[in-house]
């Protein structure tokens, strides 16, 4: 996933009615506040492990920490529990069950028992489903697709976490610097 896709998905947050009125600064502040409150809310242990695994495949650890280190799974659990409407929550939880069922159909084993390459292949197929819906002009169904929601929540959770903001984005709260006593050298005198 490249930064352009990340920005497009974060921009998709505006499509969620409860988030549409928030400015980017408010989304960042909300994300940080949610990270401080994170903890198990709606996901059972298996669902939590699936969310953790999928999120880590979306943003794996490289030279910067991945989704697991940023505790994205806790963020997603809290959003699904407290921000999603009942129908959205049910659709998300059904999406987790579908990932497991598709893994069982495709590989003969649950998602969490599949090898990392099998998991990535399955997630790639889900991403292809989203792309096909989008290409067919069915943007609303594409937006509500489980994997699209999972990518969106993963990116939002990661890029509003301390890890994502500081180590990946290198966000500086107050840009620039102040040099109170800059030395004047040759060629650096007022009128020269």
mmCIF file of C-alpha atoms in Angstrom:
data_model
loop_
_atom_site.group_PDB
_atom_site.id
_atom_site.type_symbol
_atom_site.label_atom_id
_atom_site.label_comp_id
_atom_site.label_asym_id
_atom_site.label_seq_id
_atom_site.Cartn_x
_atom_site.Cartn_y
_atom_site.Cartn_z
ATOM 1 C CA UNK A 1 0.000 0.000 0.000
ATOM 2 C CA UNK A 2 1.435 3.368 -0.948
ATOM 3 C CA UNK A 3 0.930 6.748 0.675
ATOM 4 C CA UNK A 4 -1.498 7.868 -2.058
ATOM 5 C CA UNK A 5 -3.794 4.952 -1.254
ATOM 6 C CA UNK A 6 -3.388 5.672 2.460
ATOM 7 C CA UNK A 7 -4.458 9.270 1.958
ATOM 8 C CA UNK A 8 -7.400 8.186 -0.205
ATOM 9 C CA UNK A 9 -8.572 5.781 2.487
ATOM 10 C CA UNK A 10 -8.169 8.303 5.268
ATOM 11 C CA UNK A 11 -10.114 10.728 3.104
ATOM 12 C CA UNK A 12 -12.836 8.094 2.925
ATOM 13 C CA UNK A 13 -13.403 8.744 6.627
ATOM 14 C CA UNK A 14 -15.445 11.681 5.467
ATOM 15 C CA UNK A 15 -17.916 9.219 3.980
ATOM 16 C CA UNK A 16 -18.785 7.908 7.451
ATOM 17 C CA UNK A 17 -21.600 10.229 8.539
ATOM 18 C CA UNK A 18 -20.477 10.563 12.155
ATOM 19 C CA UNK A 19 -16.971 11.564 11.034
ATOM 20 C CA UNK A 20 -17.827 13.674 7.981
ATOM 21 C CA UNK A 21 -18.092 16.934 9.922
ATOM 22 C CA UNK A 22 -14.669 16.563 11.533
ATOM 23 C CA UNK A 23 -11.634 18.451 10.262
ATOM 24 C CA UNK A 24 -8.328 16.586 9.770
ATOM 25 C CA UNK A 25 -7.081 18.057 13.044
ATOM 26 C CA UNK A 26 -10.207 16.832 14.827
ATOM 27 C CA UNK A 27 -9.793 13.354 13.290
ATOM 28 C CA UNK A 28 -6.195 13.256 14.558
ATOM 29 C CA UNK A 29 -7.233 14.439 18.029
ATOM 30 C CA UNK A 30 -10.086 11.932 18.106
ATOM 31 C CA UNK A 31 -7.733 9.138 17.058
ATOM 32 C CA UNK A 32 -5.287 9.996 19.820
ATOM 33 C CA UNK A 33 -8.054 10.156 22.427
ATOM 34 C CA UNK A 34 -9.394 6.787 21.293
ATOM 35 C CA UNK A 35 -5.918 5.234 21.515
ATOM 36 C CA UNK A 36 -5.720 6.268 25.174
ATOM 37 C CA UNK A 37 -9.064 4.558 25.896
ATOM 38 C CA UNK A 38 -8.430 1.370 23.929
ATOM 39 C CA UNK A 39 -9.129 -2.038 25.415
ATOM 40 C CA UNK A 40 -11.332 -5.074 24.660
ATOM 41 C CA UNK A 41 -14.930 -4.044 24.008
ATOM 42 C CA UNK A 42 -16.704 -6.107 21.334
ATOM 43 C CA UNK A 43 -14.222 -8.518 19.746
ATOM 44 C CA UNK A 44 -13.830 -11.992 21.195
ATOM 45 C CA UNK A 45 -10.260 -13.395 21.421
ATOM 46 C CA UNK A 46 -10.408 -15.077 17.985
ATOM 47 C CA UNK A 47 -11.883 -12.000 16.294
ATOM 48 C CA UNK A 48 -9.243 -9.863 17.995
ATOM 49 C CA UNK A 49 -6.467 -12.102 16.651
ATOM 50 C CA UNK A 50 -7.949 -11.955 13.137
ATOM 51 C CA UNK A 51 -8.136 -8.147 13.315
ATOM 52 C CA UNK A 52 -4.563 -8.017 14.660
ATOM 53 C CA UNK A 53 -3.273 -10.301 11.897
ATOM 54 C CA UNK A 54 -5.114 -8.532 9.065
ATOM 55 C CA UNK A 55 -4.018 -5.103 10.317
ATOM 56 C CA UNK A 56 -0.405 -6.277 10.519
ATOM 57 C CA UNK A 57 -0.610 -7.512 6.913
ATOM 58 C CA UNK A 58 -1.963 -4.100 5.875
ATOM 59 C CA UNK A 59 0.776 -2.202 7.748
ATOM 60 C CA UNK A 60 3.575 -4.664 8.499
ATOM 61 C CA UNK A 61 6.578 -3.898 10.643
ATOM 62 C CA UNK A 62 9.490 -2.801 8.458
ATOM 63 C CA UNK A 63 12.084 -0.248 9.488
ATOM 64 C CA UNK A 64 9.167 1.313 11.385
ATOM 65 C CA UNK A 65 6.781 -0.511 13.727
ATOM 66 C CA UNK A 66 3.689 -2.123 12.232
ATOM 67 C CA UNK A 67 0.018 -2.084 13.129
ATOM 68 C CA UNK A 68 0.445 -4.463 16.069
ATOM 69 C CA UNK A 69 3.029 -2.237 17.757
ATOM 70 C CA UNK A 70 0.673 0.708 17.266
ATOM 71 C CA UNK A 71 -2.112 -1.311 18.972
ATOM 72 C CA UNK A 72 -4.382 -0.812 15.965
ATOM 73 C CA UNK A 73 -6.458 -3.863 16.949
ATOM 74 C CA UNK A 74 -7.474 -2.123 20.203
ATOM 75 C CA UNK A 75 -8.365 1.031 18.282
ATOM 76 C CA UNK A 76 -10.532 -0.955 15.842
ATOM 77 C CA UNK A 77 -12.271 -2.792 18.673
ATOM 78 C CA UNK A 78 -13.173 0.484 20.345
ATOM 79 C CA UNK A 79 -14.410 2.122 17.120
ATOM 80 C CA UNK A 80 -16.543 -0.892 16.212
ATOM 81 C CA UNK A 81 -17.944 -1.086 19.756
ATOM 82 C CA UNK A 82 -18.648 2.582 20.398
ATOM 83 C CA UNK A 83 -18.852 4.389 17.050
ATOM 84 C CA UNK A 84 -20.420 1.911 14.669
ATOM 85 C CA UNK A 85 -24.194 1.700 14.455
ATOM 86 C CA UNK A 86 -25.626 -1.726 15.236
ATOM 87 C CA UNK A 87 -25.951 -2.650 11.541
ATOM 88 C CA UNK A 88 -22.379 -1.491 10.790
ATOM 89 C CA UNK A 89 -21.052 -3.453 13.781
ATOM 90 C CA UNK A 90 -22.932 -6.586 12.687
ATOM 91 C CA UNK A 91 -21.611 -6.189 9.119
ATOM 92 C CA UNK A 92 -18.024 -5.813 10.400
ATOM 93 C CA UNK A 93 -18.269 -8.858 12.681
ATOM 94 C CA UNK A 94 -19.827 -10.842 9.816
ATOM 95 C CA UNK A 95 -16.887 -9.744 7.666
ATOM 96 C CA UNK A 96 -14.501 -11.288 10.197
ATOM 97 C CA UNK A 97 -16.502 -14.528 10.099
ATOM 98 C CA UNK A 98 -16.446 -14.424 6.283
ATOM 99 C CA UNK A 99 -12.639 -14.097 6.268
ATOM 100 C CA UNK A 100 -12.440 -17.242 8.378
ATOM 101 C CA UNK A 101 -14.994 -19.066 6.179
ATOM 102 C CA UNK A 102 -13.210 -18.065 2.953
ATOM 103 C CA UNK A 103 -9.917 -19.304 4.404
ATOM 104 C CA UNK A 104 -11.588 -22.601 5.313
ATOM 105 C CA UNK A 105 -13.018 -22.937 1.782
ATOM 106 C CA UNK A 106 -9.803 -21.943 0.027
ATOM 107 C CA UNK A 107 -7.138 -23.551 2.226
ATOM 108 C CA UNK A 108 -9.036 -26.068 4.362
ATOM 109 C CA UNK A 109 -8.156 -24.277 7.585
ATOM 110 C CA UNK A 110 -9.213 -21.217 9.587
ATOM 111 C CA UNK A 111 -7.570 -17.890 8.742
ATOM 112 C CA UNK A 112 -5.383 -17.891 11.851
ATOM 113 C CA UNK A 113 -4.005 -21.357 10.990
ATOM 114 C CA UNK A 114 -3.212 -20.384 7.392
ATOM 115 C CA UNK A 115 0.374 -19.533 6.511
ATOM 116 C CA UNK A 116 1.240 -15.850 6.159
ATOM 117 C CA UNK A 117 1.439 -16.241 2.359
ATOM 118 C CA UNK A 118 -2.022 -17.874 2.310
ATOM 119 C CA UNK A 119 -3.393 -15.081 4.493
ATOM 120 C CA UNK A 120 -1.923 -12.447 2.174
ATOM 121 C CA UNK A 121 -3.362 -14.233 -0.883
ATOM 122 C CA UNK A 122 -6.814 -14.245 0.714
ATOM 123 C CA UNK A 123 -6.567 -10.562 1.639
ATOM 124 C CA UNK A 124 -5.426 -9.818 -1.917
ATOM 125 C CA UNK A 125 -8.566 -11.554 -3.217
ATOM 126 C CA UNK A 126 -10.701 -9.421 -0.879
ATOM 127 C CA UNK A 127 -8.923 -6.299 -2.115
ATOM 128 C CA UNK A 128 -9.649 -7.411 -5.694
ATOM 129 C CA UNK A 129 -13.358 -7.697 -4.769
ATOM 130 C CA UNK A 130 -13.317 -4.085 -3.572
ATOM 131 C CA UNK A 131 -11.531 -2.946 -6.743
ATOM 132 C CA UNK A 132 -14.041 -4.805 -8.946
ATOM 133 C CA UNK A 133 -16.952 -3.133 -7.168
ATOM 134 C CA UNK A 134 -15.309 0.256 -7.542
ATOM 135 C CA UNK A 135 -14.525 -0.380 -11.224
ATOM 136 C CA UNK A 136 -18.146 -1.421 -11.814
ATOM 137 C CA UNK A 137 -19.250 1.945 -10.428
ATOM 138 C CA UNK A 138 -20.711 0.497 -7.221
ATOM 139 C CA UNK A 139 -18.749 2.764 -4.904
ATOM 140 C CA UNK A 140 -21.266 2.504 -2.053
ATOM 141 C CA UNK A 141 -20.977 -1.287 -1.845
ATOM 142 C CA UNK A 142 -17.197 -0.998 -2.222
ATOM 143 C CA UNK A 143 -17.110 1.487 0.659
ATOM 144 C CA UNK A 144 -19.121 -0.850 2.903
ATOM 145 C CA UNK A 145 -17.105 -3.965 1.964
ATOM 146 C CA UNK A 146 -15.476 -5.508 5.033
ATOM 147 C CA UNK A 147 -11.938 -5.304 3.674
ATOM 148 C CA UNK A 148 -12.341 -1.659 2.674
ATOM 149 C CA UNK A 149 -13.554 -0.891 6.196
ATOM 150 C CA UNK A 150 -10.687 -2.901 7.672
ATOM 151 C CA UNK A 151 -8.114 -1.000 5.602
ATOM 152 C CA UNK A 152 -9.687 2.316 6.522
ATOM 153 C CA UNK A 153 -9.774 1.523 10.247
ATOM 154 C CA UNK A 154 -6.217 0.174 10.161
ATOM 155 C CA UNK A 155 -4.881 3.301 8.485
ATOM 156 C CA UNK A 156 -6.847 5.640 10.735
ATOM 157 C CA UNK A 157 -5.743 3.748 13.830
ATOM 158 C CA UNK A 158 -2.117 3.565 12.759
ATOM 159 C CA UNK A 159 -1.692 7.116 11.547
ATOM 160 C CA UNK A 160 -3.294 8.582 14.676
ATOM 161 C CA UNK A 161 -1.255 6.421 17.059
ATOM 162 C CA UNK A 162 1.911 7.683 18.685
ATOM 163 C CA UNK A 163 3.906 5.165 16.640
ATOM 164 C CA UNK A 164 2.341 6.208 13.338
ATOM 165 C CA UNK A 165 2.487 9.931 13.967
ATOM 166 C CA UNK A 166 6.015 10.102 15.332
ATOM 167 C CA UNK A 167 7.894 7.236 13.678
ATOM 168 C CA UNK A 168 6.158 6.940 10.302
ATOM 169 C CA UNK A 169 4.854 10.417 9.517
ATOM 170 C CA UNK A 170 7.534 12.255 11.522
ATOM 171 C CA UNK A 171 4.832 14.745 12.465
ATOM 172 C CA UNK A 172 6.161 17.814 14.256
ATOM 173 C CA UNK A 173 3.495 19.518 16.343
ATOM 174 C CA UNK A 174 5.132 22.929 15.981
ATOM 175 C CA UNK A 175 7.017 23.115 12.678
ATOM 176 C CA UNK A 176 10.192 25.087 12.188
ATOM 177 C CA UNK A 177 12.600 26.104 14.849
ATOM 178 C CA UNK A 178 13.559 29.231 16.665
ATOM 179 C CA UNK A 179 17.172 30.382 16.834
ATOM 180 C CA UNK A 180 17.246 33.070 19.464
ATOM 181 C CA UNK A 181 20.856 34.090 18.963
ATOM 182 C CA UNK A 182 21.891 33.326 15.401
ATOM 183 C CA UNK A 183 25.487 34.283 14.783
ATOM 184 C CA UNK A 184 26.049 36.831 12.052
ATOM 185 C CA UNK A 185 28.927 35.841 9.814
ATOM 186 C CA UNK A 186 30.507 37.371 6.754
ATOM 187 C CA UNK A 187 27.892 37.868 4.082
ATOM 188 C CA UNK A 188 25.190 37.616 6.685
ATOM 189 C CA UNK A 189 25.120 41.258 7.703
ATOM 190 C CA UNK A 190 21.987 43.270 7.137
ATOM 191 C CA UNK A 191 23.011 45.420 4.185
ATOM 192 C CA UNK A 192 25.584 43.203 2.431
#
